[in-house]
Tab-separated table of C-alpha atoms and ligand atoms in Angstrom:
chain	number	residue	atom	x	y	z
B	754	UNK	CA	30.222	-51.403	96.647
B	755	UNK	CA	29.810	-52.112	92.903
B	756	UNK	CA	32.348	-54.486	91.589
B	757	UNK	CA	34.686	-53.174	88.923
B	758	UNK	CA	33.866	-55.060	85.522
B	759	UNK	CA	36.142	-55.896	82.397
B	760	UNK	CA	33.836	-54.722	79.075
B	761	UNK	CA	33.306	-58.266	78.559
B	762	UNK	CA	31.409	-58.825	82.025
B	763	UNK	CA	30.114	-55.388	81.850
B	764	UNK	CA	28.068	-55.676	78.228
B	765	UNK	CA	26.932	-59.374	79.709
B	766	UNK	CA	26.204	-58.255	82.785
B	767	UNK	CA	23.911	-55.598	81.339
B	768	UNK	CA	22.495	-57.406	78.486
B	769	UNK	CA	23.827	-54.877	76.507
B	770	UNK	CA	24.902	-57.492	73.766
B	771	UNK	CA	21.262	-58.951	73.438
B	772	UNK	CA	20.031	-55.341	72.991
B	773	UNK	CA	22.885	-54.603	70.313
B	774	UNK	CA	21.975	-58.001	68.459
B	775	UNK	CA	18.040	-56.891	68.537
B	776	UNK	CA	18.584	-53.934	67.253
B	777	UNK	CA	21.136	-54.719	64.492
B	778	UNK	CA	18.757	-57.469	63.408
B	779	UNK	CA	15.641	-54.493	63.479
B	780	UNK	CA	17.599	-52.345	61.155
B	781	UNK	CA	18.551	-55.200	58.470
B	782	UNK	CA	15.022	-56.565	58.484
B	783	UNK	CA	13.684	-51.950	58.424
B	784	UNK	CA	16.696	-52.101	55.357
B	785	UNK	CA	15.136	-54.991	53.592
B	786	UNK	CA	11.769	-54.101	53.897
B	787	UNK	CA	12.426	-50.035	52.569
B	788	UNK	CA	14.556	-51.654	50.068
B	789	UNK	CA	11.841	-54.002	48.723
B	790	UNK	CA	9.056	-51.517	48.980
B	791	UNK	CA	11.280	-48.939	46.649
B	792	UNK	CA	11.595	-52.015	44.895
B	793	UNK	CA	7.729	-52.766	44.573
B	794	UNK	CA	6.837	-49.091	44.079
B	795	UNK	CA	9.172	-48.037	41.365
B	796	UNK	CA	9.066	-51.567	39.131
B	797	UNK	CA	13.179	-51.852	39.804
B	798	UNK	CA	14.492	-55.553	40.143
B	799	UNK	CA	16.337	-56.169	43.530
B	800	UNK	CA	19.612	-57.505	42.059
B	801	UNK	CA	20.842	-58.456	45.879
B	802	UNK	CA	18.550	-61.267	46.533
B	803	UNK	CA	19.609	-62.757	43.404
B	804	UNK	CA	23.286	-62.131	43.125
B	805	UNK	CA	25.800	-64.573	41.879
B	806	UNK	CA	28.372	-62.285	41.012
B	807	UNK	CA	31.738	-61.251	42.797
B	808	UNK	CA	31.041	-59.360	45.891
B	809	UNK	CA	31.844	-56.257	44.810
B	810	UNK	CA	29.952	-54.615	47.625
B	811	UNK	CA	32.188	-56.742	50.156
B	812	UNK	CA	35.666	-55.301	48.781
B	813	UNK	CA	34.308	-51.379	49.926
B	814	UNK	CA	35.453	-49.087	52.250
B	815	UNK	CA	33.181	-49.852	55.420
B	816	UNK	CA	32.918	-47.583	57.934
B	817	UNK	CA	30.855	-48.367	61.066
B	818	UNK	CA	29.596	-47.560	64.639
B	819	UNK	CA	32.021	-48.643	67.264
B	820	UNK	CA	28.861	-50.756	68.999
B	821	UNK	CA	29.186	-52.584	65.775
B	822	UNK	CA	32.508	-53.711	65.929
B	823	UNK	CA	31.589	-54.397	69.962
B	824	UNK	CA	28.902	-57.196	68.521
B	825	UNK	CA	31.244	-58.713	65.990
B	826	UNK	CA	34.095	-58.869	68.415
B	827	UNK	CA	31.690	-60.967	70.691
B	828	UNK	CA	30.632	-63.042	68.035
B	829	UNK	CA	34.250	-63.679	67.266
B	830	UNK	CA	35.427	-64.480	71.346
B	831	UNK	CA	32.109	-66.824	71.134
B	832	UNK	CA	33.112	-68.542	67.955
B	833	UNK	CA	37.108	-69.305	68.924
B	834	UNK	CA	38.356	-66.695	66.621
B	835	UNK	CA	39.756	-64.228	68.435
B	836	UNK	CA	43.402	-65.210	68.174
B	837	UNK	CA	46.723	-62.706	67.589
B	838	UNK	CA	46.752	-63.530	64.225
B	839	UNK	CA	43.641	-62.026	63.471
B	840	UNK	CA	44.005	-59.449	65.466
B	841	UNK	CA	47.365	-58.413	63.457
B	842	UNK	CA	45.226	-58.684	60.089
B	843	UNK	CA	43.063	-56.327	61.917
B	844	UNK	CA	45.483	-53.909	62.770
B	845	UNK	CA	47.004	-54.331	59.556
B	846	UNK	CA	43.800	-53.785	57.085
B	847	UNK	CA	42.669	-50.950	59.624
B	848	UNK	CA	45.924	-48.908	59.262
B	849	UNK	CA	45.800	-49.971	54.915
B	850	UNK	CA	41.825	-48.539	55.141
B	851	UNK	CA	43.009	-45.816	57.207
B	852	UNK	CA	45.654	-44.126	54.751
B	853	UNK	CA	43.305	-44.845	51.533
B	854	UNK	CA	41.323	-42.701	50.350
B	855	UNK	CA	37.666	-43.956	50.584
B	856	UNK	CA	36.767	-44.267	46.624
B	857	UNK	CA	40.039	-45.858	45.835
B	858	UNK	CA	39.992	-48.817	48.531
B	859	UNK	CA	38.658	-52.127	46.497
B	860	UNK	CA	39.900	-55.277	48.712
B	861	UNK	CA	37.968	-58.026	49.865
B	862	UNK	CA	37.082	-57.922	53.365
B	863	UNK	CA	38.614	-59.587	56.005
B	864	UNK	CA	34.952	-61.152	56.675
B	865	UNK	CA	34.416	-62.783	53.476
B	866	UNK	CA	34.883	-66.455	53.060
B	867	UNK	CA	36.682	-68.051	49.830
B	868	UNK	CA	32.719	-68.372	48.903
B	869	UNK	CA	31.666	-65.004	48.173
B	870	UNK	CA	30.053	-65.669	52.175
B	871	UNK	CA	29.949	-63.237	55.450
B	872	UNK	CA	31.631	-64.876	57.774
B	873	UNK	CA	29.441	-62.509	60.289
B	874	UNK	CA	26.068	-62.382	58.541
B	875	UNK	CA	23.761	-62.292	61.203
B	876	UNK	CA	25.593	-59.515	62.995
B	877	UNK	CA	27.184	-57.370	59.743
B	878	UNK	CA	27.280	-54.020	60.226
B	879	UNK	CA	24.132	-51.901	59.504
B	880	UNK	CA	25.974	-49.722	56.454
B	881	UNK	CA	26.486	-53.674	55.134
B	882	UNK	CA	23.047	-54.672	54.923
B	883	UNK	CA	21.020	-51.097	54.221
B	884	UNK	CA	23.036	-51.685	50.568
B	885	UNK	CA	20.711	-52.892	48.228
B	886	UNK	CA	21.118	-52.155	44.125
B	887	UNK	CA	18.932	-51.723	41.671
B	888	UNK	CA	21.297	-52.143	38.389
B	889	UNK	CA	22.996	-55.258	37.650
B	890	UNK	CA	25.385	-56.882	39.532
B	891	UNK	CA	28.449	-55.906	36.697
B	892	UNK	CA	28.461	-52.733	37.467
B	893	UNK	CA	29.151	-52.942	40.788
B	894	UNK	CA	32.185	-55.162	39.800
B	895	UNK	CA	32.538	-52.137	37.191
B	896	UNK	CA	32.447	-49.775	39.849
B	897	UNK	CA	30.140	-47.763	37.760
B	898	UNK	CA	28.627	-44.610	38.570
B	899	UNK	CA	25.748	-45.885	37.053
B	900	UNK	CA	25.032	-47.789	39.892
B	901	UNK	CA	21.321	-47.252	41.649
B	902	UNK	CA	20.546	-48.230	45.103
B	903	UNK	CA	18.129	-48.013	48.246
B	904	UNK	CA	18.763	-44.796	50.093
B	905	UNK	CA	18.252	-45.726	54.497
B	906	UNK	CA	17.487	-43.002	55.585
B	907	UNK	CA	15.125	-43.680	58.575
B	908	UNK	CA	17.469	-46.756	59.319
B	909	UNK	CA	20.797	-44.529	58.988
B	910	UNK	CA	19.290	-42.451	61.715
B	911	UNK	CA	17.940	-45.234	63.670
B	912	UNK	CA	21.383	-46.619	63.781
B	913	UNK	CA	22.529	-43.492	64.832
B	914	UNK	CA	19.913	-43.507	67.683
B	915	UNK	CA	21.252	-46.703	68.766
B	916	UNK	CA	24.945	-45.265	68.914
B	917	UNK	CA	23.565	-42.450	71.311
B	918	UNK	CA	21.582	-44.982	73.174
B	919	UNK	CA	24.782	-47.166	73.201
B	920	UNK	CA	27.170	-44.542	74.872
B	921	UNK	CA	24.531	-43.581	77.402
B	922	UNK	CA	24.608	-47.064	79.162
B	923	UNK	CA	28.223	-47.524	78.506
B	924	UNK	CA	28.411	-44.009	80.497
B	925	UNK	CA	31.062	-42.896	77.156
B	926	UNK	CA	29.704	-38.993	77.103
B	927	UNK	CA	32.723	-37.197	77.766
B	928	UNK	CA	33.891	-36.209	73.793
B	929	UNK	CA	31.290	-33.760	72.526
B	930	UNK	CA	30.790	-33.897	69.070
B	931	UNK	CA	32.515	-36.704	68.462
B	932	UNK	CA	31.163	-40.319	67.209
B	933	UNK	CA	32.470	-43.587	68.128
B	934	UNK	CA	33.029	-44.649	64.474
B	935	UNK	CA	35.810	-45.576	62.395
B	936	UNK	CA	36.563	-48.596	59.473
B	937	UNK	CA	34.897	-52.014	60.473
B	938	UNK	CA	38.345	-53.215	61.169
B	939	UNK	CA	39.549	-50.729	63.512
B	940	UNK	CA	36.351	-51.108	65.645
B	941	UNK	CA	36.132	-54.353	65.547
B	942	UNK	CA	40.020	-54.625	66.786
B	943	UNK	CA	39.453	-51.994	69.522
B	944	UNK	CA	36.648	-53.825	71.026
B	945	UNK	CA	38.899	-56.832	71.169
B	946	UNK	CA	41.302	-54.857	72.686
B	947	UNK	CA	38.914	-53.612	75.341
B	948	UNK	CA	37.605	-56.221	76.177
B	949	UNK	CA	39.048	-57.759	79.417
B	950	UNK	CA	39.836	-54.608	80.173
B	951	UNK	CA	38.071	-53.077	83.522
B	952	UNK	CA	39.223	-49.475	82.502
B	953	UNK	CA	37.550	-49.803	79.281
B	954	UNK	CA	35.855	-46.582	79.608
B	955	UNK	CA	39.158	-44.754	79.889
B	956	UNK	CA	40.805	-46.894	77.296
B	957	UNK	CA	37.289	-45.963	74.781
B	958	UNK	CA	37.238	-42.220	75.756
B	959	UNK	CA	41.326	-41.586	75.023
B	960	UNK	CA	40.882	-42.854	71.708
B	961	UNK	CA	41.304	-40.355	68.757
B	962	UNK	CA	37.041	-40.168	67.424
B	963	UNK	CA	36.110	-38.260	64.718
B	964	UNK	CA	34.105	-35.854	64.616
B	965	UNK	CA	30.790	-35.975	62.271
B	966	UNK	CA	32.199	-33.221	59.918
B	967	UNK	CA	35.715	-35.113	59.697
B	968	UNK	CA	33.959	-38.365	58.258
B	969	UNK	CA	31.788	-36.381	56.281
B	970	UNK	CA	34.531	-34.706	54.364
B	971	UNK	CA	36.499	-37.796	54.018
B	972	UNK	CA	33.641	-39.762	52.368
B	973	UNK	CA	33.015	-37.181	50.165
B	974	UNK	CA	36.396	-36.224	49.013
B	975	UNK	CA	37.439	-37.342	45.274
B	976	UNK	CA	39.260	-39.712	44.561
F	1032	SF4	S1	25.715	-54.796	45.891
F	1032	SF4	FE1	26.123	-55.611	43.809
F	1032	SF4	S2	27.759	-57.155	44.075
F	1032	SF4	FE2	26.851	-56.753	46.108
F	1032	SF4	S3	25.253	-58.333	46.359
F	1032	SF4	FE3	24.261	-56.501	45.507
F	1032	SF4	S4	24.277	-56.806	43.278
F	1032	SF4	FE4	25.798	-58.242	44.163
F	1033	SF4	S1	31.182	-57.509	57.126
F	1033	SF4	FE1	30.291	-59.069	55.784
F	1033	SF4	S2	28.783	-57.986	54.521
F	1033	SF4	FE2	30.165	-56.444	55.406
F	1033	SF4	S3	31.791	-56.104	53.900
F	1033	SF4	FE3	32.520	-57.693	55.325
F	1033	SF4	S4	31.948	-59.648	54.369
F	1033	SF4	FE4	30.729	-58.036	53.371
């Protein structure tokens, strides 16, 4: 008889970590490169390698794939950070992001250090690193709609590959037509949250997902 595993010993267990981190680390390095070649191709400067400036891009509304927050809630119980206290910021931002409409939330994230630094570089979400802008750094502190940048296609859909991939091994089918997505500090709480738990599956599948054409319409609604 199979022995009945929390998430933690489950995603060891299985590797499944080590696969998340490889292909996380794929899709930055696939963002990069498309970024640079647009870059190359079209004579525009890549203002991200360069940038000085406030972190405007760090104070957005980030919304990512719940085996996203999985990876930086392991990098967090690895680290020592896990701790109520962050996990009450969590909650907290998540609920803020939650009842803000997308265009009008502008507040640092909970990841950035008091120098302009990802606390979780090496495992940031894929929607953080497929940003790269062509137009100076000012006007994303301007939030101007003048603003140009690299569009990932191919590595949106590869991430979205991964998220399908994902569910399959963690045997999370059940909602149709739903994604396991939601604002990087609502994932990255759950998976805390899920973590020693052994009916983690249950607990993941009883959550309230939205469906593609939910997220859709709330990124694109006006502000
Ligand atoms: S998106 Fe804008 S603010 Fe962020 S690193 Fe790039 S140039 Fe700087
Ligand atoms: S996870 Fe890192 S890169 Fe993404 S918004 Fe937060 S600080 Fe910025």
């Amino acid at each position: 008889m199979q022995a009945i595993r929390t998430l933690a010993e489950f995603v060891a267990d299985e590797r499944i970590i080590d696969w998340l981190r490889d292909q996380i680390g794929q899709n930055h390095r696939d963002s990069k490169r498309g970024a640079s070649l647009v870059s190359k191709q079209s004579s525009l400067p890549m203002h991200c390698s360069t940038c000085t400036a406030t972190k405007a891009c760090c104070s957005s509304y980030v919304i990512v794939r719940f085996y996203e927050g999985l990876v930086i809630a392991d990098q967090l119980k690895r680290t020592g950070r896990d701790s109520p206290e962050l996990r009450a910021e969590l909650r907290a931002r998540a609920e803020a992001m939650e009842a803000t409409p997308v265009r009008e939330w502008f507040t640092p994230c909970l990841f950035l250090d008091e120098r302009e630094r990802c606390t979780v570089y090496d495992v940031r979400p894929t929607t953080c690193a497929q940003l790269y802008v062509y137009t100076p750094p000012e006007l994303c502190n301007a939030r101007s709609s003048q603003i140009s940048s690299y569009t990932p296609r191919k590595e949106v859909a590869a991430a979205n590959q991964v998220e399908e991939a994902f569910r399959e091994r963690l045997s999370l089918r059940r909602k149709v037509g739903r994604r396991y997505l939601g604002v990087l500090p609502r994932m990255v709480l759950v998976a805390l949250e899920a973590w020693d738990r052994t009916d983690f599956r249950d607990y993941l599948r009883q959550l309230p997902w939205p469906t593609d054409e939910a997220w859709a319409a709330a990124v694109s609604s006006p502000a």
